[in-house]
Amino acid sequence: MNFFEHQAQAHKESKKLLFLFVLAVIAIVLAVNGTLALLWIWMKGQIGTGIYTYPRGFFFTNTAVTLLFIGGGMLFEMSRLKDGGDAVARMAGGRLVQPDSRDIQERRLLNIVEEMALAAGMACPRVYVMDEEDAINAFAAGYHQNEAVVAVTRGSLTRLSRDELQGVIAHEFSHILNGDMRMNIKLIGVLFGIQMLAGFGQHLMEWGARFGGSRSRDEKGPSIQLILFVFGLALFVIGYIGIFFGRLIKSAVSRQREFLADASAVQFTRNPDGIGGALRKIGGLTRSNQCGSRIKNPNAEQLSHMFLGAARPNLLSGLFATHPPLSERLQRLYGRNIELLDASELPPEMELDEHAVSMGFSAGDGANAGSSSTGLTVSPLGFHPEYGYQTAPASSANSLSDNATKLSPAKPSLAKPSPAKQAAPIATIPAELVHAARDPKAASALVYGLLLDRRDPASFEIQLAILRQALPQQCALVSLLHETLEKLAVSLHLPILDLATPALKLLDAEQRQQIMGISARLIAADQKVSQAEFVLQTILQRRLNPKSGRDVGVKYTGLVQLQAETALMISLMATTEFSAEHAPQAFVKASNSMPELHLQVAQFVARDQLDFFVVKQALDKFQQLAPLAKPFLIRLMLQASGNPLSADGADLLRSICAALDAPVPDVVSASYAERPQH
């Protein structure tokens, strides 16, 4: 099953979630009305009289207040989570790990995340550590992959080997790339609304116990103190209806995804003992504390559907469990019963070597290194010939076990296995650029360095003048970084930007806006927009714009509704890959691959007629395209590309994927690995 199919499935599951939510609300409203009716006749001394009278609008008021309570709770929580993954990570007690951290365990974690991001061709997620959690667990959160975060427990850092930690991170990257995160955040808000009655009832019980006072002897009925306590107890019990439905909702949408993420982790790392070893250690730790993935944070129940393992012991198994049984997950991974592992804390590693810090890997990484000097063993996601994207890359002959194909219960459609390619590793990027990419101020200078262009001396002088005026203290650093960047192949420019993304996101909104403004001025220095500038600007806007993390609704169901825009994108790709003489032929070839679009040769747009402002407007519309229609656009663009794919064509497709919040096709990732890096 590919990324876009998962997005479509998420829409279907949203309907299931909505149905279960409505059932939960109905059950809560009925329970509240029934409880308040009993309390009213008890307070009025009508029990046993057979005559029950209620004030006018009694049940309507109860229903309205309950609905407002639930709806208000949802809106409050969703507002609290407007920052996406960062808000969720803080809610779980996470601490942001600085991109330039020198702590050896944090450095190892950051290296793994960077490797995964570069291999997947996506922005490097921000990383959080839950310092108070000694168990083994992790989660990914965010509204889309351009602003995702990955959070791990302290126990994951101290108890897992590098391969095992890499398996855990690969599991979380699967959730990012399969579009699971948005649904998970929506669940947090929904569940808060229907479960908050229990918390409110608990507060009423406390108030009733502390305040209220008794009625005089002449007054009938119970005291205010007793009424508050009983009403609070009733709401607390009713609140468990919300918890019941919350568990049901979470189990309905999360358990099968865990199987798929386990499978993807194996295929992504090509190492079954990565995620397998982590799960075995969770089982081993469970023998001593009943739940090796237990989260102590008070928000654990609310966030339980997001974690790698069960955040709390499963009191209700089967239908109501938020995660599949650990034994079943291991059975699917190994195809047999396998013993659990000891999860004792690992001995401290050797101190980081100064060169290792600057290059991006720890001294201890070498022992577990795969086919690259940085320990990079991950592979880019594969491109599905029919739909667009595979869930994970093909395996190599000496990596996956025979049981790897049994991992996903849904038997997802995968392309025929092909040799996996690796993205450009961090080791091919000069140390000074890696160091700059991890520092917020230097990362912004790196962006400006990517936009400088010496090929036109007059425009270059204008660019330098802009920098001297806007950033007099950074101008020298920008020039220095630009000199280093000029020596690199163009294929490394976007990976460097991927690496710099976490540091750039540490800047406040005003500083990000400054970057976008200065970048626009540097691009406009020569009074035109080149394709390379368009690519960089598109990716920057998607990652740094304050509104980029918001959900975009579906307005167009297919490419037929965007015929002119589709022709424009195919023309852009064809003119990027071929000469003016052969580009129309590439356009026709791509058009013929999807005859239902009825594209005509007359709709071909020549290179000298292309306007990147119009292209940007087209991308804004493609963002509103239905999930299952997006891969057809990328497939059409690939049909119009050359073989092999050029560096400019690969960069263009990466920017299109960033704009559509889509994974990068394998053919694009492979093109970076195949070209020389210097």
PDB file of N, CA, C and O in Angstrom, residues 119 380 420-424 489-492 494-495 573 577 638 641-654 664-677:
ATOM      1  N   ALA A 119      17.909   9.909   3.092  1.00  0.00           N
ATOM      2  CA  ALA A 119      17.567   8.766   2.246  1.00  0.00           C
ATOM      3  C   ALA A 119      16.149   8.869   1.708  1.00  0.00           C
ATOM      4  O   ALA A 119      15.863   8.438   0.589  1.00  0.00           O
ATOM      5  N   PRO A 380      16.019   4.676   0.014  1.00  0.00           N
ATOM      6  CA  PRO A 380      14.869   5.504  -0.324  1.00  0.00           C
ATOM      7  C   PRO A 380      13.652   4.670  -0.630  1.00  0.00           C
ATOM      8  O   PRO A 380      13.759   3.514  -1.020  1.00  0.00           O
ATOM      9  N   ALA A 420      18.206  -1.611  -4.203  1.00  0.00           N
ATOM     10  CA  ALA A 420      17.976  -0.347  -3.492  1.00  0.00           C
ATOM     11  C   ALA A 420      19.149   0.587  -3.706  1.00  0.00           C
ATOM     12  O   ALA A 420      20.295   0.184  -3.779  1.00  0.00           O
ATOM     13  N   LYS A 421      18.822   1.856  -3.792  1.00  0.00           N
ATOM     14  CA  LYS A 421      19.851   2.887  -3.919  1.00  0.00           C
ATOM     15  C   LYS A 421      19.922   3.690  -2.633  1.00  0.00           C
ATOM     16  O   LYS A 421      18.939   3.832  -1.929  1.00  0.00           O
ATOM     17  N   GLN A 422      21.087   4.229  -2.364  1.00  0.00           N
ATOM     18  CA  GLN A 422      21.238   5.058  -1.178  1.00  0.00           C
ATOM     19  C   GLN A 422      21.337   6.512  -1.567  1.00  0.00           C
ATOM     20  O   GLN A 422      21.915   6.868  -2.587  1.00  0.00           O
ATOM     21  N   ALA A 423      20.756   7.350  -0.733  1.00  0.00           N
ATOM     22  CA  ALA A 423      20.891   8.786  -0.942  1.00  0.00           C
ATOM     23  C   ALA A 423      22.297   9.221  -0.564  1.00  0.00           C
ATOM     24  O   ALA A 423      23.056   8.491   0.054  1.00  0.00           O
ATOM     25  N   ALA A 424      22.642  10.424  -0.993  1.00  0.00           N
ATOM     26  CA  ALA A 424      23.969  10.945  -0.683  1.00  0.00           C
ATOM     27  C   ALA A 424      24.178  11.004   0.818  1.00  0.00           C
ATOM     28  O   ALA A 424      23.453  11.680   1.518  1.00  0.00           O
ATOM     29  N   ALA A 489      28.737  19.408  -6.244  1.00  0.00           N
ATOM     30  CA  ALA A 489      27.776  19.116  -7.295  1.00  0.00           C
ATOM     31  C   ALA A 489      26.416  19.682  -6.895  1.00  0.00           C
ATOM     32  O   ALA A 489      26.080  19.744  -5.709  1.00  0.00           O
ATOM     33  N   VAL A 490      25.642  20.084  -7.886  1.00  0.00           N
ATOM     34  CA  VAL A 490      24.311  20.643  -7.625  1.00  0.00           C
ATOM     35  C   VAL A 490      23.429  19.638  -6.899  1.00  0.00           C
ATOM     36  O   VAL A 490      22.531  20.010  -6.135  1.00  0.00           O
ATOM     37  N   SER A 491      23.688  18.357  -7.100  1.00  0.00           N
ATOM     38  CA  SER A 491      22.849  17.311  -6.500  1.00  0.00           C
ATOM     39  C   SER A 491      22.899  17.319  -4.978  1.00  0.00           C
ATOM     40  O   SER A 491      22.055  16.708  -4.325  1.00  0.00           O
ATOM     41  N   LEU A 492      23.892  18.030  -4.383  1.00  0.00           N
ATOM     42  CA  LEU A 492      23.991  18.082  -2.927  1.00  0.00           C
ATOM     43  C   LEU A 492      23.305  19.305  -2.333  1.00  0.00           C
ATOM     44  O   LEU A 492      23.176  19.406  -1.118  1.00  0.00           O
ATOM     45  N   LEU A 494      20.082  20.431  -2.384  1.00  0.00           N
ATOM     46  CA  LEU A 494      18.832  20.166  -1.674  1.00  0.00           C
ATOM     47  C   LEU A 494      19.035  19.277  -0.450  1.00  0.00           C
ATOM     48  O   LEU A 494      18.406  19.523   0.588  1.00  0.00           O
ATOM     49  N   PRO A 495      19.880  18.236  -0.503  1.00  0.00           N
ATOM     50  CA  PRO A 495      20.170  17.505   0.741  1.00  0.00           C
ATOM     51  C   PRO A 495      20.727  18.400   1.844  1.00  0.00           C
ATOM     52  O   PRO A 495      20.415  18.207   3.021  1.00  0.00           O
ATOM     53  N   MET A 573       8.516  19.839 -17.130  1.00  0.00           N
ATOM     54  CA  MET A 573       9.425  18.695 -17.010  1.00  0.00           C
ATOM     55  C   MET A 573      10.087  18.381 -18.346  1.00  0.00           C
ATOM     56  O   MET A 573      11.297  18.125 -18.405  1.00  0.00           O
ATOM     57  N   GLU A 577      14.203  18.511 -19.296  1.00  0.00           N
ATOM     58  CA  GLU A 577      14.966  17.313 -19.640  1.00  0.00           C
ATOM     59  C   GLU A 577      15.456  17.287 -21.088  1.00  0.00           C
ATOM     60  O   GLU A 577      16.433  16.605 -21.400  1.00  0.00           O
ATOM     61  N   LEU A 638       7.265  12.110 -14.682  1.00  0.00           N
ATOM     62  CA  LEU A 638       8.334  11.136 -14.912  1.00  0.00           C
ATOM     63  C   LEU A 638       8.296  10.599 -16.337  1.00  0.00           C
ATOM     64  O   LEU A 638       9.337  10.303 -16.936  1.00  0.00           O
ATOM     65  N   SER A 641      10.225  12.769 -18.528  1.00  0.00           N
ATOM     66  CA  SER A 641      11.626  12.980 -18.145  1.00  0.00           C
ATOM     67  C   SER A 641      12.545  12.093 -18.957  1.00  0.00           C
ATOM     68  O   SER A 641      12.115  11.190 -19.682  1.00  0.00           O
ATOM     69  N   GLY A 642      13.824  12.357 -18.807  1.00  0.00           N
ATOM     70  CA  GLY A 642      14.814  11.575 -19.519  1.00  0.00           C
ATOM     71  C   GLY A 642      15.244  10.354 -18.738  1.00  0.00           C
ATOM     72  O   GLY A 642      14.842  10.130 -17.599  1.00  0.00           O
ATOM     73  N   ASN A 643      16.062   9.526 -19.376  1.00  0.00           N
ATOM     74  CA  ASN A 643      16.600   8.329 -18.738  1.00  0.00           C
ATOM     75  C   ASN A 643      18.088   8.246 -19.076  1.00  0.00           C
ATOM     76  O   ASN A 643      18.448   7.942 -20.208  1.00  0.00           O
ATOM     77  N   PRO A 644      18.967   8.554 -18.123  1.00  0.00           N
ATOM     78  CA  PRO A 644      18.685   8.808 -16.705  1.00  0.00           C
ATOM     79  C   PRO A 644      18.132  10.212 -16.470  1.00  0.00           C
ATOM     80  O   PRO A 644      18.242  11.090 -17.335  1.00  0.00           O
ATOM     81  N   LEU A 645      17.586  10.403 -15.295  1.00  0.00           N
ATOM     82  CA  LEU A 645      17.016  11.681 -14.897  1.00  0.00           C
ATOM     83  C   LEU A 645      18.136  12.690 -14.667  1.00  0.00           C
ATOM     84  O   LEU A 645      19.131  12.389 -14.023  1.00  0.00           O
ATOM     85  N   SER A 646      17.987  13.885 -15.192  1.00  0.00           N
ATOM     86  CA  SER A 646      19.010  14.914 -15.015  1.00  0.00           C
ATOM     87  C   SER A 646      18.965  15.485 -13.598  1.00  0.00           C
ATOM     88  O   SER A 646      17.979  15.317 -12.876  1.00  0.00           O
ATOM     89  N   ALA A 647      20.031  16.184 -13.226  1.00  0.00           N
ATOM     90  CA  ALA A 647      20.082  16.809 -11.895  1.00  0.00           C
ATOM     91  C   ALA A 647      18.984  17.852 -11.753  1.00  0.00           C
ATOM     92  O   ALA A 647      18.323  17.942 -10.713  1.00  0.00           O
ATOM     93  N   ASP A 648      18.759  18.653 -12.791  1.00  0.00           N
ATOM     94  CA  ASP A 648      17.707  19.671 -12.739  1.00  0.00           C
ATOM     95  C   ASP A 648      16.327  19.023 -12.644  1.00  0.00           C
ATOM     96  O   ASP A 648      15.454  19.513 -11.913  1.00  0.00           O
ATOM     97  N   GLY A 649      16.139  17.930 -13.370  1.00  0.00           N
ATOM     98  CA  GLY A 649      14.851  17.238 -13.321  1.00  0.00           C
ATOM     99  C   GLY A 649      14.588  16.636 -11.953  1.00  0.00           C
ATOM    100  O   GLY A 649      13.456  16.684 -11.447  1.00  0.00           O
ATOM    101  N   ALA A 650      15.630  16.071 -11.339  1.00  0.00           N
ATOM    102  CA  ALA A 650      15.474  15.488 -10.003  1.00  0.00           C
ATOM    103  C   ALA A 650      15.130  16.565  -8.982  1.00  0.00           C
ATOM    104  O   ALA A 650      14.246  16.380  -8.140  1.00  0.00           O
ATOM    105  N   ASP A 651      15.829  17.694  -9.063  1.00  0.00           N
ATOM    106  CA  ASP A 651      15.537  18.794  -8.127  1.00  0.00           C
ATOM    107  C   ASP A 651      14.120  19.315  -8.321  1.00  0.00           C
ATOM    108  O   ASP A 651      13.422  19.637  -7.349  1.00  0.00           O
ATOM    109  N   LEU A 652      13.690  19.416  -9.571  1.00  0.00           N
ATOM    110  CA  LEU A 652      12.337  19.896  -9.845  1.00  0.00           C
ATOM    111  C   LEU A 652      11.298  18.962  -9.232  1.00  0.00           C
ATOM    112  O   LEU A 652      10.349  19.422  -8.571  1.00  0.00           O
ATOM    113  N   LEU A 653      11.471  17.663  -9.416  1.00  0.00           N
ATOM    114  CA  LEU A 653      10.518  16.706  -8.855  1.00  0.00           C
ATOM    115  C   LEU A 653      10.532  16.741  -7.337  1.00  0.00           C
ATOM    116  O   LEU A 653       9.491  16.567  -6.694  1.00  0.00           O
ATOM    117  N   ARG A 654      11.695  16.954  -6.743  1.00  0.00           N
ATOM    118  CA  ARG A 654      11.759  17.052  -5.275  1.00  0.00           C
ATOM    119  C   ARG A 654      10.958  18.249  -4.777  1.00  0.00           C
ATOM    120  O   ARG A 654      10.268  18.167  -3.761  1.00  0.00           O
ATOM    121  N   VAL A 664       9.415  11.347  -1.998  1.00  0.00           N
ATOM    122  CA  VAL A 664      10.199  11.468  -3.223  1.00  0.00           C
ATOM    123  C   VAL A 664      10.304  10.096  -3.890  1.00  0.00           C
ATOM    124  O   VAL A 664      10.619   9.103  -3.232  1.00  0.00           O
ATOM    125  N   PRO A 665      10.029   9.991  -5.205  1.00  0.00           N
ATOM    126  CA  PRO A 665      10.138   8.695  -5.893  1.00  0.00           C
ATOM    127  C   PRO A 665      11.550   8.126  -5.820  1.00  0.00           C
ATOM    128  O   PRO A 665      12.534   8.864  -5.744  1.00  0.00           O
ATOM    129  N   ASP A 666      11.632   6.826  -5.888  1.00  0.00           N
ATOM    130  CA  ASP A 666      12.920   6.143  -5.802  1.00  0.00           C
ATOM    131  C   ASP A 666      13.847   6.570  -6.929  1.00  0.00           C
ATOM    132  O   ASP A 666      15.046   6.726  -6.730  1.00  0.00           O
ATOM    133  N   VAL A 667      13.303   6.774  -8.110  1.00  0.00           N
ATOM    134  CA  VAL A 667      14.143   7.137  -9.248  1.00  0.00           C
ATOM    135  C   VAL A 667      14.815   8.485  -9.006  1.00  0.00           C
ATOM    136  O   VAL A 667      15.936   8.724  -9.459  1.00  0.00           O
ATOM    137  N   VAL A 668      14.172   9.354  -8.246  1.00  0.00           N
ATOM    138  CA  VAL A 668      14.770  10.652  -7.923  1.00  0.00           C
ATOM    139  C   VAL A 668      15.876  10.472  -6.897  1.00  0.00           C
ATOM    140  O   VAL A 668      16.984  10.993  -7.051  1.00  0.00           O
ATOM    141  N   SER A 669      15.597   9.735  -5.822  1.00  0.00           N
ATOM    142  CA  SER A 669      16.621   9.488  -4.798  1.00  0.00           C
ATOM    143  C   SER A 669      17.825   8.786  -5.399  1.00  0.00           C
ATOM    144  O   SER A 669      18.974   9.111  -5.081  1.00  0.00           O
ATOM    145  N   ALA A 670      17.568   7.809  -6.277  1.00  0.00           N
ATOM    146  CA  ALA A 670      18.666   7.063  -6.896  1.00  0.00           C
ATOM    147  C   ALA A 670      19.523   7.967  -7.767  1.00  0.00           C
ATOM    148  O   ALA A 670      20.743   7.796  -7.848  1.00  0.00           O
ATOM    149  N   SER A 671      18.913   8.965  -8.403  1.00  0.00           N
ATOM    150  CA  SER A 671      19.676   9.845  -9.286  1.00  0.00           C
ATOM    151  C   SER A 671      20.717  10.643  -8.508  1.00  0.00           C
ATOM    152  O   SER A 671      21.784  10.956  -9.025  1.00  0.00           O
ATOM    153  N   TYR A 672      20.428  10.965  -7.244  1.00  0.00           N
ATOM    154  CA  TYR A 672      21.399  11.682  -6.423  1.00  0.00           C
ATOM    155  C   TYR A 672      22.566  10.784  -6.062  1.00  0.00           C
ATOM    156  O   TYR A 672      23.716  11.207  -6.017  1.00  0.00           O
ATOM    157  N   ALA A 673      22.259   9.516  -5.761  1.00  0.00           N
ATOM    158  CA  ALA A 673      23.309   8.585  -5.344  1.00  0.00           C
ATOM    159  C   ALA A 673      24.209   8.199  -6.503  1.00  0.00           C
ATOM    160  O   ALA A 673      25.387   7.910  -6.315  1.00  0.00           O
ATOM    161  N   GLU A 674      23.657   8.186  -7.708  1.00  0.00           N
ATOM    162  CA  GLU A 674      24.417   7.716  -8.859  1.00  0.00           C
ATOM    163  C   GLU A 674      25.384   8.763  -9.396  1.00  0.00           C
ATOM    164  O   GLU A 674      26.363   8.441 -10.056  1.00  0.00           O
ATOM    165  N   ARG A 675      25.119  10.053  -9.140  1.00  0.00           N
ATOM    166  CA  ARG A 675      25.972  11.105  -9.683  1.00  0.00           C
ATOM    167  C   ARG A 675      27.140  11.377  -8.749  1.00  0.00           C
ATOM    168  O   ARG A 675      27.020  11.263  -7.530  1.00  0.00           O
ATOM    169  N   PRO A 676      28.270  11.784  -9.269  1.00  0.00           N
ATOM    170  CA  PRO A 676      29.406  12.149  -8.405  1.00  0.00           C
ATOM    171  C   PRO A 676      29.034  13.332  -7.535  1.00  0.00           C
ATOM    172  O   PRO A 676      28.324  14.240  -7.952  1.00  0.00           O
ATOM    173  N   GLN A 677      29.526  13.330  -6.304  1.00  0.00           N
ATOM    174  CA  GLN A 677      29.159  14.347  -5.334  1.00  0.00           C
ATOM    175  C   GLN A 677      30.133  15.525  -5.304  1.00  0.00           C
ATOM    176  O   GLN A 677      29.928  16.475  -4.560  1.00  0.00           O
TER     177      GLN A 677
END
